[in-house]
mmCIF file of C-alpha atoms and ligand atoms in Angstrom:
data_model
loop_
_atom_site.group_PDB
_atom_site.id
_atom_site.type_symbol
_atom_site.label_atom_id
_atom_site.label_comp_id
_atom_site.label_asym_id
_atom_site.label_seq_id
_atom_site.Cartn_x
_atom_site.Cartn_y
_atom_site.Cartn_z
ATOM 1 C CA MET J 1 0.000 0.000 0.000
ATOM 2 C CA LEU J 2 1.355 3.458 -0.819
ATOM 3 C CA ILE J 3 0.656 6.732 0.821
ATOM 4 C CA LYS J 4 -1.076 9.204 -1.389
ATOM 5 C CA ASN J 5 -0.854 12.946 -0.776
ATOM 6 C CA ARG J 6 2.041 12.782 1.651
ATOM 7 C CA PRO J 7 2.188 15.892 3.790
ATOM 8 C CA SER J 8 5.445 17.844 3.674
ATOM 9 C CA TRP J 9 6.544 16.674 7.119
ATOM 10 C CA PHE J 10 6.340 13.063 6.022
ATOM 11 C CA LEU J 11 10.066 12.917 5.425
ATOM 12 C CA ASN J 12 12.087 10.256 3.692
ATOM 13 C CA GLU J 13 13.951 7.875 5.896
ATOM 14 C CA ASN J 14 17.332 9.622 5.948
ATOM 15 C CA GLU J 15 18.376 9.103 9.524
ATOM 16 C CA SER J 16 18.227 5.779 11.217
ATOM 17 C CA THR J 17 16.534 5.613 14.594
ATOM 18 C CA PRO J 18 18.866 4.908 17.472
ATOM 19 C CA GLU J 19 16.755 2.287 19.122
ATOM 20 C CA ALA J 20 17.455 -1.275 18.080
ATOM 21 C CA ILE J 21 13.875 -2.265 18.593
ATOM 22 C CA TYR J 22 12.706 0.304 16.116
ATOM 23 C CA LYS J 23 15.164 -0.846 13.448
ATOM 24 C CA GLN J 24 14.012 -4.366 14.017
ATOM 25 C CA ARG J 25 10.459 -3.224 13.813
ATOM 26 C CA ARG J 26 10.897 -1.449 10.482
ATOM 27 C CA GLU J 27 12.388 -4.655 9.094
ATOM 28 C CA ILE J 28 9.429 -6.648 10.287
ATOM 29 C CA VAL J 29 7.033 -4.114 8.888
ATOM 30 C CA LYS J 30 8.802 -4.273 5.520
ATOM 31 C CA LYS J 31 8.763 -8.055 5.480
ATOM 32 C CA LEU J 32 5.065 -7.985 6.114
ATOM 33 C CA GLY J 33 4.688 -5.723 3.097
ATOM 34 C CA LEU J 34 3.553 -2.838 5.211
ATOM 35 C CA ALA J 35 6.516 -0.502 4.721
ATOM 36 C CA ALA J 36 5.162 3.022 4.491
ATOM 37 C CA ALA J 37 1.790 1.383 4.391
ATOM 38 C CA VAL J 38 0.583 3.599 7.070
ATOM 39 C CA THR J 39 -3.123 3.824 7.378
ATOM 40 C CA PRO J 40 -4.899 6.178 9.720
ATOM 41 C CA PHE J 41 -6.892 3.477 11.375
ATOM 42 C CA ALA J 42 -6.273 -0.052 12.498
ATOM 43 C CA THR J 43 -7.290 -2.862 10.203
ATOM 44 C CA GLN J 44 -7.560 -6.592 10.645
ATOM 45 C CA ALA J 45 -4.433 -6.976 8.540
ATOM 46 C CA ASN J 46 -2.082 -5.068 10.789
ATOM 47 C CA ALA J 47 -3.720 -5.492 14.168
ATOM 48 C CA GLY J 48 -1.362 -7.411 16.384
ATOM 49 C CA LEU J 49 1.819 -5.966 14.908
ATOM 50 C CA PHE J 50 2.944 -4.734 18.260
ATOM 51 C CA ASP J 51 3.000 -8.287 19.506
ATOM 52 C CA VAL J 52 5.845 -8.919 17.102
ATOM 53 C CA PHE J 53 8.208 -6.144 18.026
ATOM 54 C CA SER J 54 7.321 -5.227 21.583
ATOM 55 C CA PRO J 55 9.831 -6.167 24.245
ATOM 56 C CA ALA J 56 9.082 -9.269 26.253
ATOM 57 C CA LYS J 57 6.355 -8.568 28.769
ATOM 58 C CA ASP J 58 8.611 -8.955 31.773
ATOM 59 C CA GLU J 59 11.009 -6.274 30.507
ATOM 60 C CA THR J 60 8.726 -3.535 31.685
ATOM 61 C CA PRO J 61 6.081 -3.339 34.366
ATOM 62 C CA TYR J 62 3.744 -1.203 32.271
ATOM 63 C CA GLN J 63 3.455 -3.245 29.098
ATOM 64 C CA ASP J 64 -0.239 -3.284 28.272
ATOM 65 C CA PRO J 65 -2.041 -5.975 26.283
ATOM 66 C CA ARG J 66 -4.721 -3.508 25.206
ATOM 67 C CA ILE J 67 -2.087 -1.694 23.127
ATOM 68 C CA ALA J 68 -0.688 -4.911 21.684
ATOM 69 C CA LEU J 69 -4.023 -5.423 19.973
ATOM 70 C CA LYS J 70 -4.031 -2.247 17.960
ATOM 71 C CA GLY J 71 -0.615 -0.667 17.544
ATOM 72 C CA ILE J 72 0.002 0.493 14.004
ATOM 73 C CA ASP J 73 1.838 3.188 12.124
ATOM 74 C CA SER J 74 -0.149 6.254 11.289
ATOM 75 C CA LYS J 75 -0.074 8.510 8.253
ATOM 76 C CA TYR J 76 0.228 11.352 10.747
ATOM 77 C CA SER J 77 3.652 10.146 11.858
ATOM 78 C CA THR J 78 6.801 12.030 10.845
ATOM 79 C CA GLN J 79 9.036 9.343 9.367
ATOM 80 C CA GLY J 80 12.814 9.485 9.245
ATOM 81 C CA LEU J 81 13.360 11.319 12.495
ATOM 82 C CA SER J 82 16.150 10.182 14.756
ATOM 83 C CA LEU J 83 14.387 9.064 17.911
ATOM 84 C CA THR J 84 15.263 10.186 21.401
ATOM 85 C CA PRO J 85 16.244 7.049 23.327
ATOM 86 C CA GLU J 86 13.484 5.700 25.514
ATOM 87 C CA ASP J 87 15.443 6.019 28.764
ATOM 88 C CA LYS J 88 15.777 9.783 28.186
ATOM 89 C CA VAL J 89 12.076 10.211 27.446
ATOM 90 C CA LEU J 90 11.434 8.406 30.730
ATOM 91 C CA THR J 91 13.877 10.320 32.908
ATOM 92 C CA TYR J 92 14.121 13.888 31.556
ATOM 93 C CA ASN J 93 10.672 15.186 32.408
ATOM 94 C CA ASN J 94 8.614 18.191 33.320
ATOM 95 C CA PHE J 95 5.765 17.222 35.644
ATOM 96 C CA TYR J 96 5.875 19.812 38.403
ATOM 97 C CA GLU J 97 3.322 17.999 40.544
ATOM 98 C CA PHE J 98 6.078 15.398 41.056
ATOM 99 C CA GLY J 99 9.023 17.785 41.402
ATOM 100 C CA THR J 100 10.441 20.760 39.591
ATOM 101 C CA SER J 101 13.781 19.290 38.506
ATOM 102 C CA LYS J 102 14.126 17.016 35.498
ATOM 103 C CA GLY J 103 14.944 13.696 37.204
ATOM 104 C CA GLN J 104 12.442 14.066 40.035
ATOM 105 C CA PRO J 105 9.159 13.028 38.357
ATOM 106 C CA ALA J 106 10.542 9.593 37.440
ATOM 107 C CA GLU J 107 11.446 9.076 41.100
ATOM 108 C CA LEU J 108 8.508 10.698 42.878
ATOM 109 C CA ALA J 109 5.835 9.313 40.543
ATOM 110 C CA LYS J 110 7.036 5.738 41.006
ATOM 111 C CA GLY J 111 4.061 3.646 42.039
ATOM 112 C CA PHE J 112 1.537 6.402 41.266
ATOM 113 C CA LYS J 113 -1.656 4.415 40.700
ATOM 114 C CA THR J 114 -3.549 5.311 37.517
ATOM 115 C CA ASP J 115 -6.001 2.424 37.435
ATOM 116 C CA PRO J 116 -8.945 2.845 37.927
ATOM 117 C CA TRP J 117 -9.197 6.224 36.170
ATOM 118 C CA THR J 118 -12.124 8.153 34.705
ATOM 119 C CA ILE J 119 -12.323 11.091 32.318
ATOM 120 C CA THR J 120 -15.318 13.423 32.276
ATOM 121 C CA ILE J 121 -16.163 15.311 29.086
ATOM 122 C CA ASP J 122 -18.851 17.957 29.517
ATOM 123 C CA GLY J 123 -19.845 21.584 28.938
ATOM 124 C CA GLU J 124 -21.002 22.641 25.483
ATOM 125 C CA VAL J 125 -21.757 19.131 24.270
ATOM 126 C CA ALA J 126 -24.938 17.234 23.417
ATOM 127 C CA LYS J 127 -23.854 14.109 25.271
ATOM 128 C CA ALA J 128 -21.712 14.656 28.369
ATOM 129 C CA VAL J 129 -19.947 11.479 29.466
ATOM 130 C CA THR J 130 -17.741 10.016 32.137
ATOM 131 C CA LEU J 131 -15.538 7.389 30.577
ATOM 132 C CA ASP J 132 -13.613 4.636 32.213
ATOM 133 C CA MET J 133 -9.999 4.686 30.983
ATOM 134 C CA ASP J 134 -10.143 0.960 30.486
ATOM 135 C CA ASP J 135 -13.043 1.360 28.044
ATOM 136 C CA VAL J 136 -11.204 4.175 26.267
ATOM 137 C CA MET J 137 -8.186 1.901 25.751
ATOM 138 C CA LYS J 138 -10.354 -0.883 24.427
ATOM 139 C CA SER J 139 -12.551 1.166 22.146
ATOM 140 C CA MET J 140 -10.341 3.855 20.587
ATOM 141 C CA GLN J 141 -8.164 3.068 17.571
ATOM 142 C CA ILE J 142 -4.673 3.483 18.952
ATOM 143 C CA GLU J 143 -1.966 4.503 16.493
ATOM 144 C CA GLU J 144 1.716 5.179 16.758
ATOM 145 C CA ARG J 145 2.832 8.665 15.794
ATOM 146 C CA ILE J 146 6.410 9.852 15.747
ATOM 147 C CA TYR J 147 6.315 13.552 16.561
ATOM 148 C CA ARG J 148 8.821 16.276 17.290
ATOM 149 C CA HIS J 149 8.416 17.368 20.928
ATOM 150 C CA ARG J 150 9.691 20.921 21.613
ATOM 151 C CA CYS J 151 9.757 22.377 25.098
ATOM 152 C CA VAL J 152 9.538 26.135 25.637
ATOM 153 C CA GLU J 153 12.842 25.723 27.544
ATOM 154 C CA ALA J 154 14.549 25.191 24.125
ATOM 155 C CA TRP J 155 15.199 21.463 24.280
ATOM 156 C CA SER J 156 13.557 18.932 21.998
ATOM 157 C CA MET J 157 13.020 15.221 21.513
ATOM 158 C CA ASN J 158 11.522 12.974 18.841
ATOM 159 C CA VAL J 159 9.123 10.535 20.432
ATOM 160 C CA PRO J 160 7.071 7.588 19.143
ATOM 161 C CA TRP J 161 3.795 8.249 20.945
ATOM 162 C CA LEU J 162 0.753 5.985 21.010
ATOM 163 C CA GLY J 163 -2.683 7.492 20.996
ATOM 164 C CA PHE J 164 -5.800 8.512 19.145
ATOM 165 C CA SER J 165 -6.940 11.828 17.746
ATOM 166 C CA LEU J 166 -8.714 14.125 20.190
ATOM 167 C CA ALA J 167 -11.217 14.784 17.382
ATOM 168 C CA SER J 168 -12.349 11.156 17.467
ATOM 169 C CA LEU J 169 -13.039 11.461 21.198
ATOM 170 C CA LEU J 170 -14.845 14.809 20.915
ATOM 171 C CA LYS J 171 -17.072 13.515 18.124
ATOM 172 C CA LEU J 172 -18.527 11.054 20.637
ATOM 173 C CA VAL J 173 -19.873 13.884 22.796
ATOM 174 C CA GLN J 174 -21.100 16.060 19.916
ATOM 175 C CA PRO J 175 -19.858 19.593 20.618
ATOM 176 C CA THR J 176 -22.564 22.282 20.295
ATOM 177 C CA SER J 177 -22.134 25.389 18.125
ATOM 178 C CA LYS J 178 -21.178 27.302 21.296
ATOM 179 C CA ALA J 179 -18.111 25.121 21.854
ATOM 180 C CA LYS J 180 -15.301 27.501 20.880
ATOM 181 C CA TYR J 181 -12.622 26.219 23.274
ATOM 182 C CA VAL J 182 -11.622 22.990 24.985
ATOM 183 C CA ALA J 183 -10.266 23.079 28.542
ATOM 184 C CA PHE J 184 -8.281 20.243 30.136
ATOM 185 C CA GLU J 185 -7.546 19.492 33.780
ATOM 186 C CA THR J 186 -5.002 17.243 35.489
ATOM 187 C CA LEU J 187 -6.021 15.081 38.449
ATOM 188 C CA TYR J 188 -6.040 17.009 41.727
ATOM 189 C CA ASP J 189 -5.240 14.642 44.580
ATOM 190 C CA PRO J 190 -2.791 16.233 47.055
ATOM 191 C CA GLU J 191 -2.632 13.052 49.123
ATOM 192 C CA ARG J 192 -1.162 11.072 46.237
ATOM 193 C CA ILE J 193 0.530 13.859 44.244
ATOM 194 C CA PRO J 194 3.198 15.354 46.489
ATOM 195 C CA GLY J 195 3.733 18.646 44.662
ATOM 196 C CA GLN J 196 0.072 19.584 45.081
ATOM 197 C CA SER J 197 0.481 19.804 48.839
ATOM 198 C CA SER J 198 4.177 20.672 49.187
ATOM 199 C CA TYR J 199 5.582 24.004 48.014
ATOM 200 C CA SER J 200 9.119 22.663 47.916
ATOM 201 C CA VAL J 201 8.130 19.758 45.627
ATOM 202 C CA GLY J 202 5.565 21.433 43.379
ATOM 203 C CA GLY J 203 6.887 24.995 43.216
ATOM 204 C CA GLY J 204 3.765 26.575 44.707
ATOM 205 C CA ILE J 205 1.785 26.461 41.462
ATOM 206 C CA ASP J 206 -1.977 26.889 41.689
ATOM 207 C CA TYR J 207 -2.969 23.272 40.993
ATOM 208 C CA PRO J 208 -4.678 21.488 39.304
ATOM 209 C CA TYR J 209 -2.649 22.110 36.150
ATOM 210 C CA VAL J 210 -5.001 23.352 33.436
ATOM 211 C CA GLU J 211 -4.618 23.843 29.689
ATOM 212 C CA GLY J 212 -6.738 24.785 26.708
ATOM 213 C CA LEU J 213 -7.074 24.795 22.937
ATOM 214 C CA THR J 214 -9.399 26.430 20.450
ATOM 215 C CA ILE J 215 -11.961 24.009 19.059
ATOM 216 C CA ALA J 216 -10.235 24.160 15.635
ATOM 217 C CA GLU J 217 -6.900 23.197 17.235
ATOM 218 C CA ALA J 218 -8.600 20.411 19.175
ATOM 219 C CA MET J 219 -10.194 19.021 16.014
ATOM 220 C CA ASN J 220 -6.989 19.110 13.972
ATOM 221 C CA PRO J 221 -6.042 15.499 13.184
ATOM 222 C CA LEU J 222 -2.510 16.018 14.548
ATOM 223 C CA THR J 223 -3.824 16.666 18.079
ATOM 224 C CA LEU J 224 -3.248 13.436 19.917
ATOM 225 C CA MET J 225 -4.721 12.010 23.094
ATOM 226 C CA THR J 226 -1.722 10.022 24.145
ATOM 227 C CA VAL J 227 -1.753 6.762 26.067
ATOM 228 C CA GLY J 228 1.739 5.433 25.487
ATOM 229 C CA LEU J 229 5.213 5.760 24.050
ATOM 230 C CA TYR J 230 7.770 3.328 22.677
ATOM 231 C CA GLY J 231 5.075 0.663 22.353
ATOM 232 C CA LYS J 232 4.054 0.717 26.017
ATOM 233 C CA THR J 233 1.485 2.521 28.100
ATOM 234 C CA LEU J 234 2.657 5.827 29.546
ATOM 235 C CA ALA J 235 4.817 5.803 32.632
ATOM 236 C CA PRO J 236 3.434 8.051 35.407
ATOM 237 C CA GLN J 237 6.133 10.683 34.861
ATOM 238 C CA ASN J 238 5.048 11.048 31.212
ATOM 239 C CA GLY J 239 1.427 11.681 32.169
ATOM 240 C CA ALA J 240 -0.237 8.300 32.620
ATOM 241 C CA PRO J 241 -2.791 7.225 31.803
ATOM 242 C CA LEU J 242 -3.872 9.947 29.350
ATOM 243 C CA ARG J 243 -2.201 13.160 28.234
ATOM 244 C CA LEU J 244 -2.397 15.633 25.412
ATOM 245 C CA ILE J 245 0.230 16.042 22.693
ATOM 246 C CA VAL J 246 -0.062 19.006 20.310
ATOM 247 C CA PRO J 247 3.083 18.680 18.207
ATOM 248 C CA TRP J 248 3.156 22.217 16.753
ATOM 249 C CA LYS J 249 2.972 23.823 20.208
ATOM 250 C CA TYR J 250 5.415 24.092 23.092
ATOM 251 C CA GLY J 251 5.383 21.070 25.362
ATOM 252 C CA PHE J 252 3.610 22.807 28.242
ATOM 253 C CA LYS J 253 0.363 22.575 26.259
ATOM 254 C CA GLY J 254 0.749 18.788 26.588
ATOM 255 C CA ILE J 255 -1.135 18.482 29.875
ATOM 256 C CA LYS J 256 -0.593 15.206 31.717
ATOM 257 C CA SER J 257 -2.831 12.803 33.658
ATOM 258 C CA ILE J 258 -6.088 14.321 32.407
ATOM 259 C CA VAL J 259 -9.363 13.757 34.289
ATOM 260 C CA LYS J 260 -11.575 16.501 32.840
ATOM 261 C CA ILE J 261 -12.253 17.896 29.389
ATOM 262 C CA HIS J 262 -14.684 20.800 29.324
ATOM 263 C CA LEU J 263 -15.973 22.498 26.165
ATOM 264 C CA LEU J 264 -16.877 26.156 26.518
ATOM 265 C CA GLU J 265 -17.518 29.440 24.765
ATOM 266 C CA GLU J 266 -14.819 31.552 26.426
ATOM 267 C CA GLN J 267 -11.043 31.067 26.330
ATOM 268 C CA PRO J 268 -10.143 29.089 29.472
ATOM 269 C CA PRO J 269 -7.284 30.009 31.845
ATOM 270 C CA THR J 270 -4.054 28.008 31.453
ATOM 271 C CA THR J 271 -1.477 27.278 34.149
ATOM 272 C CA TRP J 272 1.662 28.803 32.613
ATOM 273 C CA ASN J 273 -0.177 31.807 31.270
ATOM 274 C CA LYS J 274 -1.500 32.532 34.777
ATOM 275 C CA LEU J 275 2.021 32.189 36.175
ATOM 276 C CA GLY J 276 3.767 34.360 33.583
ATOM 277 C CA PRO J 277 1.441 36.042 31.090
ATOM 278 C CA ASN J 278 4.337 37.941 29.475
ATOM 279 C CA GLU J 279 6.281 34.748 28.909
ATOM 280 C CA TYR J 280 3.701 32.053 28.144
ATOM 281 C CA GLY J 281 0.779 32.758 25.856
ATOM 282 C CA PHE J 282 -2.435 30.829 25.307
ATOM 283 C CA TYR J 283 -1.412 29.796 21.790
ATOM 284 C CA ALA J 284 2.185 28.761 22.548
ATOM 285 C CA ASN J 285 2.868 27.793 18.945
ATOM 286 C CA VAL J 286 6.498 26.842 18.355
ATOM 287 C CA ASN J 287 7.925 29.926 16.660
ATOM 288 C CA PRO J 288 11.654 30.517 16.087
ATOM 289 C CA ASN J 289 10.933 34.196 15.316
ATOM 290 C CA VAL J 290 9.378 35.026 18.685
ATOM 291 C CA ASP J 291 11.865 34.764 21.518
ATOM 292 C CA HIS J 292 10.971 33.995 25.084
ATOM 293 C CA PRO J 293 11.689 37.240 26.998
ATOM 294 C CA ARG J 294 14.632 35.497 28.710
ATOM 295 C CA TRP J 295 16.081 33.347 25.899
ATOM 296 C CA SER J 296 16.096 32.790 22.142
ATOM 297 C CA GLN J 297 13.719 30.314 20.531
ATOM 298 C CA ALA J 298 15.662 30.239 17.231
ATOM 299 C CA SER J 299 17.359 26.933 18.027
ATOM 300 C CA GLU J 300 17.007 24.007 20.388
ATOM 301 C CA ARG J 301 19.079 21.351 22.136
ATOM 302 C CA PHE J 302 18.063 18.021 20.610
ATOM 303 C CA ILE J 303 18.132 15.242 23.172
ATOM 304 C CA GLY J 304 19.339 12.136 21.380
ATOM 305 C CA GLU J 305 22.095 9.617 21.948
ATOM 306 C CA GLY J 306 24.895 10.534 24.368
ATOM 307 C CA SER J 307 24.929 12.873 27.300
ATOM 308 C CA ILE J 308 22.035 15.276 27.729
ATOM 309 C CA PHE J 309 24.554 18.054 28.307
ATOM 310 C CA SER J 310 26.404 17.505 25.030
ATOM 311 C CA SER J 311 23.187 17.461 22.974
ATOM 312 C CA ARG J 312 23.515 18.917 19.492
ATOM 313 C CA ARG J 313 21.810 22.207 18.652
ATOM 314 C CA GLN J 314 19.478 22.412 15.717
ATOM 315 C CA ASP J 315 17.335 25.112 14.183
ATOM 316 C CA THR J 316 13.805 25.345 15.493
ATOM 317 C CA LEU J 317 11.153 24.980 12.807
ATOM 318 C CA MET J 318 8.095 27.208 12.480
ATOM 319 C CA PHE J 319 5.137 25.367 13.991
ATOM 320 C CA ASN J 320 7.741 22.735 14.897
ATOM 321 C CA GLY J 321 7.694 21.556 11.260
ATOM 322 C CA TYR J 322 3.901 21.104 11.030
ATOM 323 C CA GLY J 323 3.109 24.394 9.264
ATOM 324 C CA GLU J 324 1.513 22.828 6.227
ATOM 325 C CA GLU J 325 -1.060 21.182 8.458
ATOM 326 C CA VAL J 326 -1.774 23.998 10.894
ATOM 327 C CA ALA J 327 -0.688 27.432 9.585
ATOM 328 C CA SER J 328 -4.168 27.997 8.157
ATOM 329 C CA LEU J 329 -5.596 27.905 11.692
ATOM 330 C CA TYR J 330 -3.836 31.208 12.395
ATOM 331 C CA LYS J 331 -4.577 33.128 9.194
ATOM 332 C CA GLY J 332 -4.839 36.826 9.989
ATOM 333 C CA LEU J 333 -3.586 36.366 13.550
ATOM 334 C CA ASP J 334 -0.511 38.352 14.617
ATOM 335 C CA LEU J 335 1.692 35.540 15.929
ATOM 336 C CA LYS J 336 4.053 37.988 17.677
ATOM 337 C CA ARG J 337 1.227 39.330 19.829
ATOM 338 C CA ASN J 338 -0.555 36.006 20.096
ATOM 339 C CA TYR J 339 2.428 33.976 21.313
HETATM 340 N N1 MTE U 1 1.335 18.530 32.765
HETATM 341 C C1 MTE U 1 1.196 18.684 34.100
HETATM 342 N N2 MTE U 1 0.077 18.276 34.687
HETATM 343 N N3 MTE U 1 2.178 19.232 34.865
HETATM 344 C C2 MTE U 1 3.346 19.691 34.307
HETATM 345 O O1 MTE U 1 4.219 20.212 35.045
HETATM 346 N N4 MTE U 1 4.641 20.029 32.254
HETATM 347 C C3 MTE U 1 4.490 20.362 30.818
HETATM 348 C C4 MTE U 1 3.778 19.228 30.065
HETATM 349 N N5 MTE U 1 2.633 18.758 30.811
HETATM 350 C C5 MTE U 1 3.519 19.575 32.899
HETATM 351 C C6 MTE U 1 2.481 18.950 32.154
HETATM 352 C C7 MTE U 1 5.761 20.649 30.177
HETATM 353 S S1 MTE U 1 6.468 22.136 30.591
HETATM 354 C C8 MTE U 1 6.318 19.833 29.245
HETATM 355 S S2 MTE U 1 7.673 20.326 28.357
HETATM 356 C C9 MTE U 1 5.800 18.487 28.993
HETATM 357 O O2 MTE U 1 4.702 18.165 29.833
HETATM 358 C C10 MTE U 1 6.895 17.473 29.211
HETATM 359 O O3 MTE U 1 6.467 16.196 28.856
HETATM 360 P P1 MTE U 1 7.481 14.971 29.035
HETATM 361 O O4 MTE U 1 8.003 14.993 30.432
HETATM 362 O O5 MTE U 1 6.693 13.734 28.740
HETATM 363 O O6 MTE U 1 8.591 15.194 28.027
#
């Protein structure tokens, strides 16, 4: 099967991925005749692929059989990117509820229980729902998408996420014509999330962490409700069991451990914008031409193989390389004022 109408960010395979498992996986995919045969939705033919290339179940405590049923490549994946090694994605994190330094979330979120878990979707919708995460995992078509991941702090990674489009979830609740924005909320549970009760752990932020998108951004097919990475369900420090990934925006839009999604008419408040309105806007589109007041956004430290501190610098791309898909959302908007 060939991809028709490849978007511009669907690059040729010109850099090999660093992870052995991914090389092995591409080989298997080719042998099965599915090379570049990336379909947006799971089919009978490729269901079960993850069984072939996933690590043995005892290699990781959070391997999940629900993902093994459906993992596939997606046409929304950016091919040819050099992946950030899995151990770095798992240990270099921002999740202030579990500590404000990079290594802390992996330590402090160890054992954080994310099952059972429910997600409420309400507000300007015809059919408000409370969903059990287990049902979400079983019923949504989970795809793999390799995306660039750019933090406002000027570091970046390339990550193979697993998830489903937010649009497919929102269609279930039928947004009304008044639904102009989508607000997201992280679990608030100070007894289990240390930074929500301790200033020294959580930096004194007004929790729960909240984020928001316009309805057009939420419905864009690139916007991913993410349940895993590197073929496994999310580790707590990466936002288990459900987080947002908006690949053309700075990473802070990617709210973790979501329990509420609320559709509304007015622009909702967002955590970093409340903390520093001059530094963090509502839109937060990756933009090399608009510097953060305290540092340049023209380039970024790519976290790949080797030491984090000797990471190579690379130019930052407008909309993080996804302009063809999303620039039209901002037609007529002054991106310097609407940062
Ligand atoms: N979500 C919550 N609830 N709390 C946070 O502190 N940090 C954000 C985002 N989501 C954050 C959050 C920031 S600043 C970034 S860059 C990404 O998560 C980091 O995601 P990662 O650790 O999986 O790379």
